[in-house]
Coordinates of C-alpha atoms and ligand atoms in Angstrom, one line a residue:
M112 CA 70.1 40.5 129.5
K113 CA 73.6 39.3 129.3
V114 CA 75.8 37.4 127.0
N115 CA 78.9 36.7 127.2
G116 CA 78.7 38.2 130.7
K117 CA 77.3 41.9 128.2
D118 CA 74.1 43.3 129.5
Y119 CA 72.8 44.1 125.7
R120 CA 69.0 45.5 124.6
A121 CA 68.3 44.3 120.9
T122 CA 69.0 47.7 119.8
W123 CA 70.2 51.2 121.6
W124 CA 71.1 54.7 120.7
D125 CA 75.0 54.8 120.1
G126 CA 76.2 58.7 120.5
D127 CA 75.2 59.9 116.7
A128 CA 74.1 56.1 115.1
I129 CA 71.8 52.9 116.7
G130 CA 73.2 49.6 117.4
F131 CA 71.8 45.8 117.4
I132 CA 71.9 43.3 117.8
D133 CA 71.5 41.1 114.5
Q134 CA 69.3 38.9 115.0
R135 CA 69.1 37.5 111.5
L136 CA 72.7 35.8 112.2
L137 CA 71.8 33.8 115.3
P138 CA 72.2 30.8 116.9
H139 CA 75.4 30.5 114.6
R140 CA 77.4 33.9 114.9
F141 CA 76.5 37.0 117.7
E142 CA 77.0 39.9 116.2
T143 CA 76.5 43.8 116.2
A144 CA 75.5 46.2 113.3
T145 CA 75.1 50.5 113.8
A146 CA 72.9 52.1 111.1
R147 CA 73.6 55.8 110.5
T148 CA 71.3 56.5 108.4
L149 CA 67.5 56.6 108.0
A150 CA 67.9 53.7 105.3
Q151 CA 70.0 51.7 107.1
V152 CA 67.4 52.0 109.8
A153 CA 64.4 51.2 107.6
E154 CA 66.2 48.3 105.8
A155 CA 67.3 46.6 109.0
I156 CA 63.3 46.3 110.2
R157 CA 62.7 45.5 106.8
N158 CA 65.2 42.4 106.7
M159 CA 64.0 41.4 110.3
A160 CA 67.6 42.6 110.9
V161 CA 65.7 43.3 113.7
R162 CA 62.4 42.0 115.2
G163 CA 59.7 41.5 117.2
A164 CA 56.5 43.7 117.7
P165 CA 58.4 46.0 121.0
T166 CA 62.0 46.0 119.3
I167 CA 61.2 47.2 116.4
G168 CA 59.0 50.0 118.1
V169 CA 62.0 50.6 120.0
M170 CA 64.3 50.2 116.6
G171 CA 61.6 53.1 115.0
A172 CA 61.9 55.8 117.6
Y173 CA 65.5 55.4 117.4
G174 CA 64.7 56.3 113.7
M175 CA 63.4 59.2 114.3
A176 CA 65.5 60.8 116.1
L177 CA 68.1 59.7 114.1
A178 CA 66.7 61.5 111.1
A179 CA 66.0 64.7 113.2
R180 CA 69.6 64.9 114.0
N181 CA 70.5 64.3 110.4
G182 CA 68.2 66.7 109.2
D183 CA 65.9 64.9 106.7
S184 CA 62.6 65.0 106.8
L185 CA 60.1 64.1 109.7
D186 CA 57.2 63.0 107.7
A187 CA 59.2 61.2 105.1
A188 CA 60.8 59.3 107.3
Y189 CA 57.9 58.4 109.3
D190 CA 56.3 57.5 106.4
L191 CA 59.3 55.4 104.8
L192 CA 59.5 53.9 108.9
L193 CA 55.6 52.9 109.0
N194 CA 55.9 51.3 106.5
T195 CA 58.9 48.7 106.5
R196 CA 56.3 46.3 108.5
P197 CA 52.4 46.4 108.3
T198 CA 51.8 44.5 111.2
A199 CA 53.7 45.7 114.4
I200 CA 51.3 48.2 115.9
N201 CA 54.1 48.8 118.6
L202 CA 56.0 50.3 115.3
K203 CA 53.5 53.2 115.0
V204 CA 53.5 53.8 119.2
G205 CA 57.3 53.9 118.7
L206 CA 57.4 56.7 115.7
D207 CA 54.5 58.7 117.3
A208 CA 56.2 58.8 121.0
V209 CA 59.0 60.7 118.8
R210 CA 57.1 62.4 116.2
S211 CA 54.7 63.9 119.8
V212 CA 58.0 65.8 120.3
S213 CA 59.2 67.1 117.1
P214 CA 61.2 69.0 115.6
D215 CA 63.8 69.2 118.7
P216 CA 66.5 66.3 117.7
V217 CA 67.3 66.1 121.5
A218 CA 63.8 66.0 123.1
M219 CA 63.0 63.6 120.1
L220 CA 66.6 61.0 121.7
D221 CA 64.5 61.9 124.5
A222 CA 61.5 60.4 124.1
A223 CA 62.8 57.2 122.2
R224 CA 64.6 56.6 125.4
A225 CA 62.1 57.1 127.3
H226 CA 59.7 54.7 124.9
D227 CA 62.6 52.2 124.9
D228 CA 63.0 52.4 128.8
A229 CA 59.1 51.7 129.3
E230 CA 59.1 48.9 126.8
V231 CA 61.5 47.0 128.8
A232 CA 59.9 48.6 132.3
A233 CA 56.4 46.8 130.7
A234 CA 58.5 43.7 129.6
R235 CA 59.6 43.4 133.3
S236 CA 56.4 43.1 134.9
I237 CA 55.0 41.0 132.6
G238 CA 57.6 38.1 134.5
G239 CA 55.6 39.0 137.7
H240 CA 52.9 38.9 136.7
G241 CA 52.9 35.9 134.4
A242 CA 55.2 33.7 136.7
A243 CA 52.1 33.6 139.1
L244 CA 50.5 31.1 136.4
L245 CA 53.6 28.6 136.9
T246 CA 54.4 26.0 139.1
H247 CA 57.8 23.8 139.8
G248 CA 58.3 22.0 136.7
S249 CA 55.5 24.0 134.3
R250 CA 56.1 22.9 130.7
V251 CA 55.1 25.8 128.9
L252 CA 54.8 25.7 124.4
T253 CA 55.5 28.8 123.3
H254 CA 55.8 30.1 119.4
C255 CA 58.2 32.3 117.5
N256 CA 60.6 34.5 119.3
A257 CA 58.4 36.7 121.9
G258 CA 61.9 36.6 123.4
W259 CA 64.3 39.1 125.1
L260 CA 65.0 39.9 121.8
A261 CA 62.0 40.7 120.2
A262 CA 61.0 43.3 123.4
Q263 CA 64.6 44.8 124.2
D264 CA 65.2 43.1 127.6
W265 CA 63.5 39.7 128.9
G266 CA 60.7 39.0 126.5
T267 CA 57.0 38.8 126.5
A268 CA 56.2 35.1 126.5
T269 CA 59.7 34.0 128.0
S270 CA 59.5 36.8 130.8
P271 CA 57.7 34.5 132.7
V272 CA 59.9 32.0 131.8
Y273 CA 62.6 34.0 133.0
T274 CA 61.4 35.6 136.1
A275 CA 59.9 32.1 137.8
A276 CA 63.7 30.4 136.9
R277 CA 65.4 33.5 138.7
E278 CA 62.5 32.5 141.3
G279 CA 63.8 28.6 141.7
L280 CA 60.6 27.3 140.1
S281 CA 62.6 24.9 137.0
P282 CA 59.7 26.1 134.2
F283 CA 60.5 23.9 131.4
V284 CA 59.7 25.1 128.2
W285 CA 58.7 23.5 124.3
V286 CA 60.5 25.4 121.3
S287 CA 57.8 25.5 118.8
E288 CA 60.5 26.4 115.6
T289 CA 58.3 28.2 113.8
R290 CA 58.4 28.0 110.2
P291 CA 59.4 29.3 107.9
R292 CA 61.7 31.4 109.4
L293 CA 62.5 29.4 112.6
Q294 CA 62.8 32.4 115.5
G295 CA 62.0 29.4 117.7
A296 CA 64.4 27.1 117.1
R297 CA 67.3 29.9 115.6
I298 CA 66.3 32.4 118.4
T299 CA 64.3 31.3 121.2
A300 CA 66.2 28.3 121.6
W301 CA 69.3 30.4 121.3
E302 CA 67.9 32.8 123.7
M303 CA 66.7 29.4 126.2
V304 CA 70.9 28.2 125.7
Q305 CA 72.0 31.4 128.0
E306 CA 69.2 31.4 130.1
G307 CA 69.9 28.1 131.4
I308 CA 66.6 26.8 130.8
D309 CA 65.4 23.7 130.1
H310 CA 63.5 23.3 127.0
R311 CA 63.5 21.0 124.0
L312 CA 62.7 22.2 120.3
T313 CA 59.2 20.7 118.4
A314 CA 57.9 20.7 115.5
D315 CA 55.0 23.0 114.8
A316 CA 53.0 20.1 113.7
A317 CA 53.8 18.1 116.7
A318 CA 52.3 21.1 119.3
A319 CA 49.2 19.6 118.9
Q320 CA 50.1 16.0 120.0
L321 CA 52.0 17.3 122.7
M322 CA 48.8 18.7 124.0
R323 CA 46.8 16.2 123.4
Q324 CA 49.4 13.6 125.5
R325 CA 48.7 15.7 128.6
R326 CA 53.0 16.9 128.2
V327 CA 52.4 20.7 127.8
D328 CA 50.7 22.4 130.5
I329 CA 50.2 26.5 129.4
V330 CA 50.5 27.4 126.2
I331 CA 52.4 32.0 126.3
T332 CA 52.7 33.2 122.9
G333 CA 53.2 37.1 122.1
A334 CA 51.5 39.7 120.0
D335 CA 52.0 41.9 117.2
R336 CA 48.5 43.8 117.2
I337 CA 45.7 42.8 119.9
A338 CA 42.4 44.2 118.4
A339 CA 39.7 46.4 120.7
N340 CA 37.9 43.2 120.7
G341 CA 41.0 40.7 121.9
D342 CA 41.5 39.3 118.5
T343 CA 44.9 38.5 118.6
A344 CA 48.0 38.8 115.4
N345 CA 50.9 37.0 116.1
K346 CA 53.3 35.2 114.2
I347 CA 51.9 32.3 111.3
G348 CA 51.3 28.8 113.6
T349 CA 49.7 30.7 116.4
Y350 CA 45.9 30.5 115.5
S351 CA 46.8 26.6 115.2
H352 CA 48.3 26.5 118.7
A353 CA 45.6 28.3 120.2
L354 CA 42.9 26.0 118.7
A355 CA 44.9 22.2 119.9
A356 CA 45.1 24.2 123.1
R357 CA 40.9 24.8 123.0
A358 CA 40.8 21.5 121.7
N359 CA 42.6 20.0 124.8
G360 CA 41.9 22.3 127.2
V361 CA 45.0 23.5 127.6
P362 CA 44.9 27.3 128.7
F363 CA 46.6 29.8 126.3
Y364 CA 47.6 33.4 127.0
V365 CA 49.0 36.2 125.2
A366 CA 51.7 37.6 127.1
A367 CA 51.9 41.9 125.5
P368 CA 52.7 45.3 126.3
L369 CA 49.8 47.7 126.3
T370 CA 51.4 49.0 122.9
T371 CA 50.5 45.5 121.0
F372 CA 46.8 46.8 121.6
D373 CA 45.9 48.8 119.0
R374 CA 41.9 49.4 120.4
D375 CA 41.4 51.5 116.9
T376 CA 41.3 48.4 115.1
P377 CA 37.6 47.3 115.3
D378 CA 38.6 43.8 115.4
G379 CA 41.4 41.0 114.1
E380 CA 39.8 41.1 110.1
A381 CA 41.0 44.5 109.9
I382 CA 44.6 43.9 111.1
P383 CA 46.6 44.2 108.0
I384 CA 49.0 40.5 107.7
E385 CA 52.4 40.9 106.1
E386 CA 53.2 38.9 103.2
R387 CA 56.7 38.1 102.8
D388 CA 58.8 37.0 100.0
E389 CA 58.4 33.3 99.0
D390 CA 62.0 32.3 99.0
E391 CA 61.5 32.6 102.7
V392 CA 59.3 29.4 102.6
V393 CA 61.2 27.6 99.6
F394 CA 65.1 28.0 100.9
V395 CA 66.2 26.9 104.0
E396 CA 69.4 27.9 105.8
G397 CA 71.7 26.3 108.8
L398 CA 74.8 24.6 109.8
S399 CA 76.0 22.4 107.1
D400 CA 78.6 19.6 108.7
D401 CA 81.7 21.6 107.6
G402 CA 80.6 24.2 110.3
V403 CA 79.7 26.8 107.4
V404 CA 76.1 28.2 107.3
R405 CA 74.2 27.8 104.0
R406 CA 71.2 28.4 101.9
V407 CA 69.6 25.0 100.4
R408 CA 66.0 25.1 98.5
V409 CA 64.1 21.9 99.0
P410 CA 60.8 22.3 96.7
P411 CA 61.0 21.6 93.4
V412 CA 62.8 24.5 91.7
E413 CA 58.7 25.1 89.6
T414 CA 57.3 24.8 92.6
L415 CA 55.9 28.4 94.2
A416 CA 54.8 29.2 97.4
I417 CA 53.0 31.6 99.7
N418 CA 54.2 33.2 103.2
P419 CA 52.2 34.9 105.0
A420 CA 54.3 36.1 108.1
F421 CA 51.3 36.5 110.9
D422 CA 47.8 35.0 111.4
M423 CA 45.0 36.2 113.8
T424 CA 44.0 34.1 116.6
P425 CA 39.9 34.9 117.7
A426 CA 39.8 36.1 120.9
D427 CA 37.6 33.8 122.5
L428 CA 40.6 31.3 122.3
I429 CA 42.5 33.1 124.2
T430 CA 42.5 32.3 128.1
G431 CA 43.7 35.9 129.1
F432 CA 46.4 38.6 128.5
I433 CA 49.2 39.2 130.5
T434 CA 50.1 42.4 130.4
E435 CA 52.4 45.1 132.5
V436 CA 49.4 46.0 134.6
G437 CA 48.1 42.3 135.5
I438 CA 45.9 39.8 133.6
V439 CA 43.2 40.6 131.6
P440 CA 40.4 38.5 130.0
A441 CA 40.2 38.8 126.3
T442 CA 37.3 40.5 126.4
P443 CA 36.6 44.7 125.3
D444 CA 36.1 45.5 128.9
G445 CA 39.1 43.6 130.0
I446 CA 40.9 45.3 127.5
A447 CA 39.4 48.5 128.9
D448 CA 39.5 47.8 132.4
A449 CA 44.3 47.1 131.5
F450 CA 44.0 50.8 130.2
R451 CA 42.5 52.2 133.6
R452 CA 45.3 50.7 135.3
P453 CA 48.8 52.5 136.6
R454 CA 51.6 51.2 134.6
P455 CA 54.8 50.5 136.3
S456 CA 57.8 53.0 135.7
Ligands
MRU233 O1 58.0 38.7 112.3 P1 58.8 39.0 113.7 O2 59.9 37.8 114.1 O3 59.0 40.2 113.8 O4 57.1 38.1 114.8 C1 57.8 38.0 115.6 C2 56.8 37.5 116.8 O5 55.8 37.6 116.3 C3 56.1 38.0 118.4 O6 55.3 37.2 118.3 C4 56.2 39.2 118.2 O7 56.5 40.2 117.6 C5 56.2 39.7 120.1 S1 56.9 39.7 120.1 C6 57.6 39.9 121.9

């Protein structure tokens, strides 16, 4: 997608290093950064400068290629990168795609590039399939950022919106702010501004009320890992939206490439859920009136917090998966069928 008239992916190979957009600084600053060492790649994923399931998979893939080029131990590189974030299976898929052609650094970089391009092709194709669910002026509620920054380009949940906008359907997006790290308020809202999409920010807790008032036509979220039975891990708060959607008869779709499906994990209970530092709940950061970005503590200093980064939405709450090979039901058969279909190139 374009930023200030220039085409970007969330991460890219930059000669002998990896370039990336530092997503922690959005929306108030747009800056790119460079990872030259394996440790810097791991840190960028861990601190969420680079985030979103498909994007961390691509970053991991380039990280393996960088490790080969720098003469690092490839087994150690694989373990280090795999353990940066436990929930999104795309990270493992990206690492495996490149490790499978090791140790030749040239072949590994080619594999990383191919993985990157395949994720972008998938995201774009998700847009075509998902846009068919929208009509003129559809009001879409989305959670977190399953946008182009989370999927290298186009996004997963946002791709149907961007595609529909290009088809003249004028979609409207409710952006769920997504406490604690506010990926909706900070990143999805920024993407909507960049793309000129009509949108409105909503507190996470307001989403159920908007659904009850018939102001949401469809919910589309992304996913970090989809188990063999269709249970889906995604950003904390997704499950609440799914429950509210079911209670109010609103269709709830999960948009994800096939790299997010983990058929080796039988159900959602077996998906590891990342717990992050309580500081992410206790502190909030934003632009103050004097134009400076500040971080402030909200609760009393004595108060502790808990910070599960993801939750699990049971398959029976999901209307369908929007994938690059079409829309499939959230059932084992639906998933198996998706893997039999030809993938876009
Ligand atoms: O913790 P994050 O910001 O990496 O979590 C991101 C999400 O939960 C996204 O919805 C998911 O990765 C899908 S991205 C296309």
